[in-house]
Amino acid sequence: MKAAQWGKTLLATMLAGAMLTACSGNENSPATNNGNNAVPASAEGSADPLAKYEPIEGKKYTISWLPYEKVPVPEDAEMVKYYEEKFNVDFDIWNLDHANVVELFNMRLAAGEIPDYNRNAVKTNTLPQYVDQGVLAEIPEEVIKKYMPNIYENAMKLDPNWLKYASVDGKIYGLPILSDAAEFRTTIVWRGDWLEKVGITKTPDTLEEFEEAFYKFTNEDPDGNGVKDTYGLSQSGLQAIFGAFGVLPGYGPHKWQDWFWMEKDGKIVNAAVMPEAKEALKLLNKWYKDGVLDPEFITGENTGDYWGISHAFVNGKIGFTGHGQNQHWYEPLAEIEGDKGGRNYEELAKKDPAIAKSIRYGLPPVGLNGERTLFANNYVDAPVIVFGKQLEDEPDKLGKILQILEHNMGTTKENFYTANLGIKGKHWDSDDETLRTFKILPPYNEMEGNVYGAGIFASDFLTFTMNEVKNEWARKNGFSEGAVRNKLIGALPSDDMYKAELIKLRDEAYISIITGDKPVDYFDEFVKKWYAAGGDQATKEANEWQANLTK
Amino acid sequence: MKSIRKLRIHPGGLLFDTVNMGMMLLLCITTLYPFLYLLTMSLSPSDVSFTTIKIWPEKFTWANYQMVFEHKYIRSGFVNAVIRTVLGTLITLVVTVSAAYVLAKPYFPHRKFWTQLIVLTMFFSGGLIPTYLMIKGLNLMNTVWALVLPSMVSAFQLIVTRNFLQSLPAELEESAKIDGANDIYILWKIVIPLSMPILVTLGLWNIVFHWNQWFDSMLYMTRPENEVLQVVMRRIVLDGEMDMLSTAVPEMQRQVNTETLKAATIMFTTIPIILIYPFVQKYFIKGMLVGAVKG
Amino acid sequence: MQAPTKAETIRRKWPSVPVRSRLQLLKHNRYWKHRYLTILLLPCIIYFFVFHYFPLYGVQIAFKDYKFLAGINGSEWVGLENFRKLFAMESFNNAFRNTLIISFYKFVFGFPAPILFAILLNEIRLVFMRRFIQSISYFPHFLSWVILAGVFTQFLSPSTGPLNLLLKEIGLDAVYFLGNPEWFRSVLVATDIWKDLGWSAIIYLAAMAGINPELYEVAKVDGANRFQRIRNITLPGIAPVVTIMLILSIGKIIQDDFDQVMNLYNPAVYGVGDVLSTYTYRTGIESIQYSFATAVGLFKNVISLIAVLIANWIAKKVSDSSLW
C-alpha cells in the first residue's frame, strides 16, 4: 500500500514536470548577439579573403569581454571608459568569480551566452572540448598576422609552434598566452647561516655535496637549540634530487609540474616511470630512514596561508628547499622603491633579518650525467585567449578585437603599461624614459588594479615585460641554469579518463617506497600498474601528438 | 525554585556535575583554539610573522579592522547580507510555518500526498543550469529575490516544524474553532505563541544559512556592488591561494591582502552571527516558560 | 465577455446534477471546506513546483551527451552510457566504498554525539554557564574547511603539533594523523564531529526546551534520580526529533563532505580518503563532463532515497513516528 502511495506521488509529479517542460519552450536557441550580423558589403565581391575581417570605420561595436580578473570590475571603472572612448566601442565586461570561473563560464554557455573575447576559463587542455562543443570561433593564421603583426612575430620567434597548441584538426581556435615565468626554473635555496654553522663554505653543487649538507643539517644541530629537530630537506626539495638522476617525475608540491614528459631515444615518455626514478627513490628511502628527509614531506612544507611560502623552511625545520618560484624568494632590490623581497624572504626577515640575508641561491645539483636538471615552464602554458562562435558571422568585429590586442600589447611599452597599470601620471609613474622601473601611485598601490579597470585589457605575449629588473636578478642568480621543460604541451585526449588516476598511482607508490612501506623493488610493479591503468594509452597519444606537431 | 534544587544535591550528583562541567570546559577550549588564533592574527600588525602559532598578539593594532571597515565592497556586502538575511528569514518563517500547520492537520485532504511531494524534493535536484535559466527567465538577476526565493522552504525544516506542531495539544484550537475562529486566526493567535522554541530554531537556522550563503550570490549577482559579504570575504581570504583548477602557471602576481587582514575579515563576517545567538537563546527559555504555563 | 456566474460554472462542471445539489458539492469539496488551510499551503506548493519540480528536467543530462549549444532538451540521448562508463572504473568503485565506510563511521559516532552533548548540557544547572558553553560549542560551524585545514595541519603535526607533543609527553609515539592511512579516516570523523557538535545539538536542545518542566518536578518528588529522569523524561521528550534526524542521517550515508576531504587529504591517503565527490571533481568537472557528474549525482540521490524509504519504514514499524 505504501508503495502504491509512492507510485502515485511519483507519477503525479513526473506528469507535472513533463507538462512544465513542454511549456517552457526552447531556451537553447543559439546565442544571437546583439551586434550587427551583416557581413560588410565590401567583403562580398572582394577577392581578398581577409577583407571581411576589416573593422568598419565609424561603427560602434559592442564587445562582450571576459577578462582575467581577481576582483570584479565595476561598470563605470575608469580604464573601461578610457578604452571605450579610445577604440569607440562598448565593452560588456563579464565578472565571473575568479575561484570558480570555469564552472560559471560553463553555466553561461549552457544558457546560450558566449563572450566575444575570453581570456579566462579556457586552457590548452580544455580547448579541444570547447571546440567539440562548437562554442569557439576559428581564426585563420593570416588574420592574426595581419591584425597583430608585432605580437605574431615575437611569439613565433619564442616558439614556432605557438599557434599549434591552440589548434584542433589543423584549425586555430585561440591565442595561447606566453608565460613570463618560463625563462626560469624552480628554486634551490639554502640557509646560509646553517651551512656556515656546520662548516660548509661553498654552496653545495654536486649530489654528494648536497647529501653531506643534509646529513650535517640533521645531525649537527644547526639551529643550536640542543635538540635534534632539524632536517635536510622536505617535499619540495625532492625534485632537485630526482633531477640529479636525470628525471623529473613531478612528485612534489606544485601541481603545474605534475605531469612531466621527457624525450628519450627519440620517444616521449613519462618521467615518473623511468628507471632513473627508482635509483632516486632508493636514495630517498635511505635518507628517510636516517632521518634526513622530513617525515612530514607527505603533507608538504606549506601549512595553509599563501601557497608560495615554505613554512618548514621559514620556521627553521629544514635548511634546503625548492618551494615556489624565484619571485617567492628574491632579495629586496634597491632599484625598486620600497621592495621587501619575495614572500619567503619577507617572512624570514620578520623573524630575523640576519637569516634572510644569509639565504644562498644555489644551482640544481650536477647529476650523474654531468647535467643540471630542474623544472621550468614552457613559454606556452595553460591559458588561451578564445573568441565566441558568433564572431565567425561578424569577422569585422574579430578584426577589431585583434587590433585592440595589438595596440595594447604589441605597439609600445607605454601602451603596454597603460593596459596593465592604468594611466601614466595618475595610477603609476616612472622616473626613467625606458620604463625599466615604475611605481604605482597612492592610493592605487593599495588596491587591486581591477577595481579601476587596470589589467583587464592586457594579456601576456612577452613583447614587453614589467619585470625587467627582477628578471635580471634571477638571471644573475642562475635561475635560468639547468632549466628543463616539459616535452608535452596541452592535453591528451585520454586525460580525463586516466591522468588523475595515474598521478594518484605515482604519488602512492613514491610515498610508500620512500617511507619503506614497500620495498624499492615495488617500483617495477608500480610501472606495470601505471602502464596498465592507462599509461600505455597516454604514452601512445603523447607520441602521436609529437609527430603531429613536427609534421 | 532553583535554591531548593541546589539544597538537595547529593554526593553522587556533585561528582556527575564536576565531571560534566570538566568535559564541557575541555570541549570549549578545543573549540576556541582556532578562533583565538584568528583573533590574535587579526589584532596583530602585518609585520609580525605568523608562520608559527601564537595565542596572544605580540604587538597590538586595530589597523586591520579599520581597513575592513573602510573597504567599499565589504560595506555594501554587509548591507546586502543583512537585507537578504532579514527578508529571507521572514519569508521562510511565514511560508514554512503556514505550510507546516496545514500538514499537521490530519483532516486536510491528501495530506500524505502533499507531504510526500515535498519530502521527495530532498533527494532530487535538476542541477545548476535549469535553476539559473529559471532565475534569468523570471528576471531576478541582480535582485535580492534571486537570493531569497530559491531557498524559500526547506523540506527538512518543514517536516521538523510539522512534527513540533503535531505535538501541541489540540484542545485549545478546538475551543477556538467552536468559537467560530478561522484557521489563519487560530494559527496566528494560538499556535504561534505556543511555538516559540521551533520558531526560534527555524529563525536561527535560516539566519545562519542566509548569512553564510555565497554561492548563489556568485551565480546571480554580476555587479560587485550587489554581492553579499561572504563573497567579498572569500575573495579576500582566498587571495594568494593556488588555483585549484589550474594545471599549469604558477601565478606571477603577489597576493595583495596580508594574512592579518584576512583574519580580520573572517572575524568581521563571523562575529555578527555569533552575537545573535545569546540574544536568541533567551527565547528558548521563554519558549519553555510559555510551554509551562499552558493548560 | 463576461465571466460566468458561479451557478453557471457549477452547471458546466456537473451537468447531470441539479443546481442546488451542485452548490452543495462545492460546499462539500474538502479543499473548499478547508479553504483557509488551502490558502496557507498554497505558497509552499507553488514554491516547490517552480524551484524543485520544474528544474528536474535537468536530470536528463545524466542520460545524454550534453552539448552546450544544443541545450539540455536538444542534446542527444545516450541511454545508460554514462552509468556504464562510471561503473567500469575501478577508481569509482574505490571512491564509492570509501564514501560508504567514512559515512558509516560518521553516522555511528557522529549521530549520538550531539544528542549526548545536548543531554549533558541540559544537566548543567548554572544557566549562564549553560548558555556560555552552548554559544561556544557552535563556533567551529562557522569556519570553513579552508581555514580549519590549516589549523589542523599544524595542530596534528607529528613534530610540532600540540597533540603529538602531549602524546610524547606521556611516553607514546607520535602519530602522523594526516599522513597515515590507518588514521586518516578517524581524523575525518573526529574533525567532522568536532565541527558540528554544538550546531547539531540545537535541534535537540530546542526539543528539550519544549518538555514541560513540571514533569521533572513531579519525578523529583517521586524520588527519581538524575539518570532515571534523563531516561524517562528527556529521552522520550526528544524521541520524535531523534527519529527524524535518524532517518535523514541514514539518507546521508552516501553523501560526503567535499570541502573537508578536499582540504585535508594528500596523496599518501588517497587510497582511504578519496570519496565520490572528490573523485567526480577530479574526473568530471575539471574536464567539463556535465553528463558524467550529473550521473554520479543522480546515482547518489537514488541511493539516498532508497535508504530513507527503508529507514522510514523501519521507524514506522518500531516507533510509530516517521517522516510522513
Short mmCIF file of N, CA and C in Angstrom, two decimals, chain A residues 73-179:
data_model
loop_
_atom_site.label_atom_id
_atom_site.label_comp_id
_atom_site.label_asym_id
_atom_site.label_seq_id
_atom_site.Cartn_x
_atom_site.Cartn_y
_atom_site.Cartn_z
N VAL A 73 35.07 43.92 -11.83
CA VAL A 73 35.29 45.26 -12.35
C VAL A 73 33.96 46.02 -12.31
N PRO A 74 33.92 47.18 -11.67
CA PRO A 74 32.67 47.96 -11.68
C PRO A 74 32.35 48.44 -13.09
N GLU A 75 31.06 48.65 -13.35
CA GLU A 75 30.65 49.02 -14.69
C GLU A 75 31.28 50.33 -15.17
N ASP A 76 31.48 51.24 -14.22
CA ASP A 76 31.99 52.55 -14.61
C ASP A 76 33.48 52.69 -14.31
N ALA A 77 34.21 51.57 -14.30
CA ALA A 77 35.63 51.62 -13.98
C ALA A 77 36.35 52.56 -14.95
N GLU A 78 37.30 53.29 -14.42
CA GLU A 78 37.95 54.35 -15.20
C GLU A 78 38.58 53.85 -16.50
N MET A 79 39.31 52.72 -16.42
CA MET A 79 40.00 52.25 -17.61
C MET A 79 39.04 51.67 -18.64
N VAL A 80 37.90 51.18 -18.19
CA VAL A 80 36.90 50.69 -19.14
C VAL A 80 36.42 51.88 -19.99
N LYS A 81 36.11 52.96 -19.31
CA LYS A 81 35.65 54.16 -20.03
C LYS A 81 36.74 54.69 -20.96
N TYR A 82 37.97 54.67 -20.43
CA TYR A 82 39.10 55.17 -21.21
C TYR A 82 39.22 54.43 -22.54
N TYR A 83 39.17 53.11 -22.46
CA TYR A 83 39.34 52.33 -23.70
C TYR A 83 38.09 52.34 -24.57
N GLU A 84 36.91 52.48 -23.96
CA GLU A 84 35.70 52.59 -24.78
C GLU A 84 35.78 53.82 -25.66
N GLU A 85 36.27 54.90 -25.06
CA GLU A 85 36.39 56.13 -25.82
C GLU A 85 37.48 56.01 -26.87
N LYS A 86 38.60 55.46 -26.44
CA LYS A 86 39.76 55.37 -27.32
C LYS A 86 39.46 54.53 -28.57
N PHE A 87 38.80 53.40 -28.38
CA PHE A 87 38.55 52.50 -29.51
C PHE A 87 37.15 52.65 -30.09
N ASN A 88 36.35 53.58 -29.54
CA ASN A 88 34.96 53.76 -29.98
C ASN A 88 34.17 52.44 -29.95
N VAL A 89 34.18 51.80 -28.79
CA VAL A 89 33.42 50.56 -28.63
C VAL A 89 32.67 50.61 -27.30
N ASP A 90 31.77 49.65 -27.13
CA ASP A 90 31.11 49.46 -25.84
C ASP A 90 31.56 48.13 -25.28
N PHE A 91 32.15 48.14 -24.10
CA PHE A 91 32.54 46.87 -23.50
C PHE A 91 31.46 46.38 -22.55
N ASP A 92 31.10 45.11 -22.73
CA ASP A 92 30.21 44.48 -21.75
C ASP A 92 31.10 43.53 -20.96
N ILE A 93 31.56 44.00 -19.80
CA ILE A 93 32.54 43.21 -19.03
C ILE A 93 31.84 42.11 -18.25
N TRP A 94 32.31 40.89 -18.42
CA TRP A 94 31.77 39.76 -17.67
C TRP A 94 32.54 39.57 -16.38
N ASN A 95 31.86 39.71 -15.26
CA ASN A 95 32.52 39.44 -13.98
C ASN A 95 32.18 38.03 -13.52
N LEU A 96 33.12 37.13 -13.66
CA LEU A 96 32.90 35.77 -13.15
C LEU A 96 33.90 35.55 -12.01
N ASP A 97 33.42 35.00 -10.92
CA ASP A 97 34.27 34.84 -9.74
C ASP A 97 35.56 34.08 -10.07
N HIS A 98 36.66 34.66 -9.65
CA HIS A 98 37.97 34.14 -10.01
C HIS A 98 38.16 32.67 -9.64
N ALA A 99 37.71 32.31 -8.43
CA ALA A 99 37.96 30.95 -7.94
C ALA A 99 37.05 29.91 -8.60
N ASN A 100 35.98 30.35 -9.25
CA ASN A 100 35.02 29.40 -9.82
C ASN A 100 34.73 29.69 -11.28
N VAL A 101 35.71 30.28 -11.93
CA VAL A 101 35.43 30.83 -13.25
C VAL A 101 34.99 29.77 -14.26
N VAL A 102 35.57 28.58 -14.19
CA VAL A 102 35.23 27.57 -15.19
C VAL A 102 33.77 27.13 -15.05
N GLU A 103 33.38 26.88 -13.81
CA GLU A 103 32.01 26.45 -13.55
C GLU A 103 31.01 27.52 -14.01
N LEU A 104 31.29 28.77 -13.67
CA LEU A 104 30.37 29.85 -14.03
C LEU A 104 30.33 30.06 -15.53
N PHE A 105 31.49 29.95 -16.14
CA PHE A 105 31.56 30.11 -17.59
C PHE A 105 30.73 29.03 -18.29
N ASN A 106 30.88 27.81 -17.83
CA ASN A 106 30.12 26.71 -18.42
C ASN A 106 28.62 26.92 -18.27
N MET A 107 28.24 27.46 -17.10
CA MET A 107 26.82 27.69 -16.86
C MET A 107 26.28 28.72 -17.84
N ARG A 108 27.07 29.77 -18.07
CA ARG A 108 26.65 30.79 -19.02
C ARG A 108 26.53 30.19 -20.43
N LEU A 109 27.47 29.32 -20.77
CA LEU A 109 27.40 28.67 -22.08
C LEU A 109 26.10 27.90 -22.20
N ALA A 110 25.76 27.21 -21.10
CA ALA A 110 24.55 26.40 -21.11
C ALA A 110 23.33 27.28 -21.33
N ALA A 111 23.42 28.51 -20.87
CA ALA A 111 22.29 29.42 -21.07
C ALA A 111 22.38 30.11 -22.42
N GLY A 112 23.33 29.68 -23.24
CA GLY A 112 23.44 30.24 -24.58
C GLY A 112 24.19 31.55 -24.66
N GLU A 113 24.90 31.92 -23.59
CA GLU A 113 25.65 33.17 -23.62
C GLU A 113 27.13 32.86 -23.85
N ILE A 114 27.69 33.42 -24.90
CA ILE A 114 29.10 33.22 -25.19
C ILE A 114 29.78 34.58 -25.31
N PRO A 115 30.86 34.80 -24.57
CA PRO A 115 31.53 36.10 -24.68
C PRO A 115 32.32 36.18 -25.98
N ASP A 116 32.41 37.40 -26.53
CA ASP A 116 33.19 37.60 -27.76
C ASP A 116 34.66 37.31 -27.48
N TYR A 117 35.17 37.97 -26.42
CA TYR A 117 36.57 37.82 -26.07
C TYR A 117 36.65 37.09 -24.75
N ASN A 118 37.53 36.11 -24.63
CA ASN A 118 37.60 35.32 -23.41
C ASN A 118 39.04 35.02 -23.07
N ARG A 119 39.53 35.68 -22.03
CA ARG A 119 40.92 35.49 -21.62
C ARG A 119 40.96 34.65 -20.33
N ASN A 120 39.83 34.07 -19.95
CA ASN A 120 39.78 33.32 -18.71
C ASN A 120 39.04 32.03 -19.01
N ALA A 121 39.14 31.06 -18.17
CA ALA A 121 38.28 29.87 -18.25
C ALA A 121 38.68 28.82 -19.28
N VAL A 122 39.37 29.20 -20.35
CA VAL A 122 39.76 28.15 -21.32
C VAL A 122 41.28 28.00 -21.30
N LYS A 123 41.71 26.75 -21.27
CA LYS A 123 43.15 26.47 -21.25
C LYS A 123 43.49 25.48 -22.35
N THR A 124 44.76 25.37 -22.65
CA THR A 124 45.14 24.48 -23.75
C THR A 124 44.55 23.08 -23.57
N ASN A 125 44.45 22.64 -22.31
CA ASN A 125 43.97 21.28 -22.12
C ASN A 125 42.45 21.14 -22.21
N THR A 126 41.71 22.24 -22.07
CA THR A 126 40.26 22.14 -22.21
C THR A 126 39.78 22.64 -23.57
N LEU A 127 40.66 23.31 -24.28
CA LEU A 127 40.28 23.88 -25.58
C LEU A 127 39.60 22.88 -26.52
N PRO A 128 40.17 21.68 -26.70
CA PRO A 128 39.53 20.74 -27.63
C PRO A 128 38.07 20.44 -27.28
N GLN A 129 37.79 20.39 -25.96
CA GLN A 129 36.41 20.09 -25.58
C GLN A 129 35.45 21.22 -25.95
N TYR A 130 35.92 22.45 -25.79
CA TYR A 130 35.07 23.58 -26.17
C TYR A 130 34.90 23.64 -27.69
N VAL A 131 35.94 23.29 -28.40
CA VAL A 131 35.81 23.25 -29.87
C VAL A 131 34.78 22.20 -30.24
N ASP A 132 34.88 21.06 -29.57
CA ASP A 132 33.93 19.98 -29.80
C ASP A 132 32.50 20.42 -29.49
N GLN A 133 32.37 21.27 -28.48
CA GLN A 133 31.05 21.79 -28.12
C GLN A 133 30.57 22.84 -29.11
N GLY A 134 31.47 23.30 -29.97
CA GLY A 134 31.08 24.25 -31.00
C GLY A 134 30.83 25.66 -30.51
N VAL A 135 31.56 26.10 -29.48
CA VAL A 135 31.31 27.44 -28.97
C VAL A 135 32.43 28.42 -29.31
N LEU A 136 33.48 27.94 -29.99
CA LEU A 136 34.61 28.83 -30.28
C LEU A 136 34.71 29.14 -31.77
N ALA A 137 35.16 30.37 -32.04
CA ALA A 137 35.33 30.78 -33.43
C ALA A 137 36.72 30.39 -33.92
N GLU A 138 36.81 30.07 -35.20
CA GLU A 138 38.10 29.77 -35.80
C GLU A 138 38.76 31.08 -36.23
N ILE A 139 40.09 31.16 -36.06
CA ILE A 139 40.81 32.36 -36.53
C ILE A 139 41.92 31.91 -37.46
N PRO A 140 41.87 32.27 -38.73
CA PRO A 140 42.94 31.90 -39.66
C PRO A 140 44.26 32.59 -39.26
N GLU A 141 45.36 31.91 -39.47
CA GLU A 141 46.66 32.44 -39.10
C GLU A 141 46.94 33.77 -39.81
N GLU A 142 46.49 33.87 -41.07
CA GLU A 142 46.72 35.09 -41.84
C GLU A 142 46.10 36.31 -41.17
N VAL A 143 44.96 36.07 -40.55
CA VAL A 143 44.26 37.18 -39.90
C VAL A 143 45.07 37.65 -38.68
N ILE A 144 45.59 36.70 -37.94
CA ILE A 144 46.40 37.06 -36.78
C ILE A 144 47.61 37.85 -37.24
N LYS A 145 48.22 37.36 -38.29
CA LYS A 145 49.42 38.00 -38.82
C LYS A 145 49.11 39.43 -39.26
N LYS A 146 47.97 39.59 -39.87
CA LYS A 146 47.63 40.90 -40.42
C LYS A 146 47.26 41.91 -39.34
N TYR A 147 46.48 41.44 -38.34
CA TYR A 147 45.95 42.41 -37.38
C TYR A 147 46.77 42.53 -36.10
N MET A 148 47.64 41.56 -35.84
CA MET A 148 48.54 41.74 -34.71
C MET A 148 49.97 41.35 -35.10
N PRO A 149 50.56 42.14 -36.01
CA PRO A 149 51.86 41.74 -36.59
C PRO A 149 52.99 41.62 -35.56
N ASN A 150 53.10 42.59 -34.66
CA ASN A 150 54.22 42.55 -33.71
C ASN A 150 54.12 41.37 -32.76
N ILE A 151 52.91 41.18 -32.24
CA ILE A 151 52.70 40.07 -31.32
C ILE A 151 53.00 38.75 -32.02
N TYR A 152 52.50 38.64 -33.24
CA TYR A 152 52.68 37.41 -34.00
C TYR A 152 54.16 37.12 -34.20
N GLU A 153 54.87 38.14 -34.64
CA GLU A 153 56.28 37.94 -34.97
C GLU A 153 57.07 37.51 -33.73
N ASN A 154 56.83 38.23 -32.62
CA ASN A 154 57.56 37.94 -31.39
C ASN A 154 57.24 36.56 -30.84
N ALA A 155 55.96 36.22 -30.84
CA ALA A 155 55.56 34.93 -30.28
C ALA A 155 56.11 33.77 -31.11
N MET A 156 56.08 33.92 -32.44
CA MET A 156 56.60 32.87 -33.29
C MET A 156 58.10 32.70 -33.10
N LYS A 157 58.75 33.81 -32.75
CA LYS A 157 60.19 33.76 -32.50
C LYS A 157 60.46 32.93 -31.23
N LEU A 158 59.64 33.16 -30.21
CA LEU A 158 59.85 32.45 -28.95
C LEU A 158 59.48 30.97 -29.07
N ASP A 159 58.44 30.69 -29.81
CA ASP A 159 58.06 29.29 -30.01
C ASP A 159 57.33 29.16 -31.34
N PRO A 160 58.00 28.57 -32.33
CA PRO A 160 57.41 28.48 -33.67
C PRO A 160 56.09 27.68 -33.67
N ASN A 161 55.89 26.90 -32.65
CA ASN A 161 54.63 26.13 -32.59
C ASN A 161 53.51 26.87 -31.88
N TRP A 162 53.78 28.13 -31.56
CA TRP A 162 52.86 28.93 -30.75
C TRP A 162 51.38 28.64 -31.02
N LEU A 163 50.96 28.77 -32.28
CA LEU A 163 49.53 28.64 -32.58
C LEU A 163 49.07 27.19 -32.65
N LYS A 164 50.03 26.29 -32.82
CA LYS A 164 49.64 24.88 -32.93
C LYS A 164 49.06 24.35 -31.63
N TYR A 165 49.49 24.97 -30.52
CA TYR A 165 48.99 24.49 -29.22
C TYR A 165 47.50 24.81 -29.06
N ALA A 166 47.01 25.74 -29.87
CA ALA A 166 45.59 26.07 -29.76
C ALA A 166 44.85 25.61 -31.00
N SER A 167 45.39 24.59 -31.65
CA SER A 167 44.76 24.11 -32.88
C SER A 167 44.07 22.77 -32.67
N VAL A 168 42.98 22.61 -33.38
CA VAL A 168 42.31 21.32 -33.39
C VAL A 168 42.07 20.97 -34.86
N ASP A 169 42.52 19.81 -35.29
CA ASP A 169 42.41 19.37 -36.68
C ASP A 169 42.94 20.42 -37.65
N GLY A 170 44.06 21.02 -37.28
CA GLY A 170 44.68 21.97 -38.19
C GLY A 170 44.07 23.36 -38.23
N LYS A 171 42.99 23.56 -37.46
CA LYS A 171 42.39 24.89 -37.44
C LYS A 171 42.73 25.59 -36.12
N ILE A 172 42.98 26.89 -36.19
CA ILE A 172 43.37 27.63 -34.99
C ILE A 172 42.12 28.18 -34.29
N TYR A 173 42.05 27.95 -32.99
CA TYR A 173 40.90 28.41 -32.23
C TYR A 173 41.25 29.36 -31.10
N GLY A 174 42.52 29.73 -30.99
CA GLY A 174 42.84 30.64 -29.89
C GLY A 174 44.26 31.14 -29.96
N LEU A 175 44.55 32.10 -29.07
CA LEU A 175 45.89 32.65 -28.97
C LEU A 175 46.48 32.26 -27.62
N PRO A 176 47.43 31.32 -27.59
CA PRO A 176 47.99 30.94 -26.29
C PRO A 176 48.76 32.09 -25.67
N ILE A 177 48.56 32.26 -24.36
CA ILE A 177 49.29 33.27 -23.60
C ILE A 177 50.72 32.77 -23.40
N LEU A 178 51.67 33.68 -23.42
CA LEU A 178 53.04 33.28 -23.16
C LEU A 178 53.41 33.68 -21.72
N SER A 179 54.12 32.77 -21.05
CA SER A 179 54.35 33.00 -19.63
C SER A 179 55.72 33.60 -19.36
#
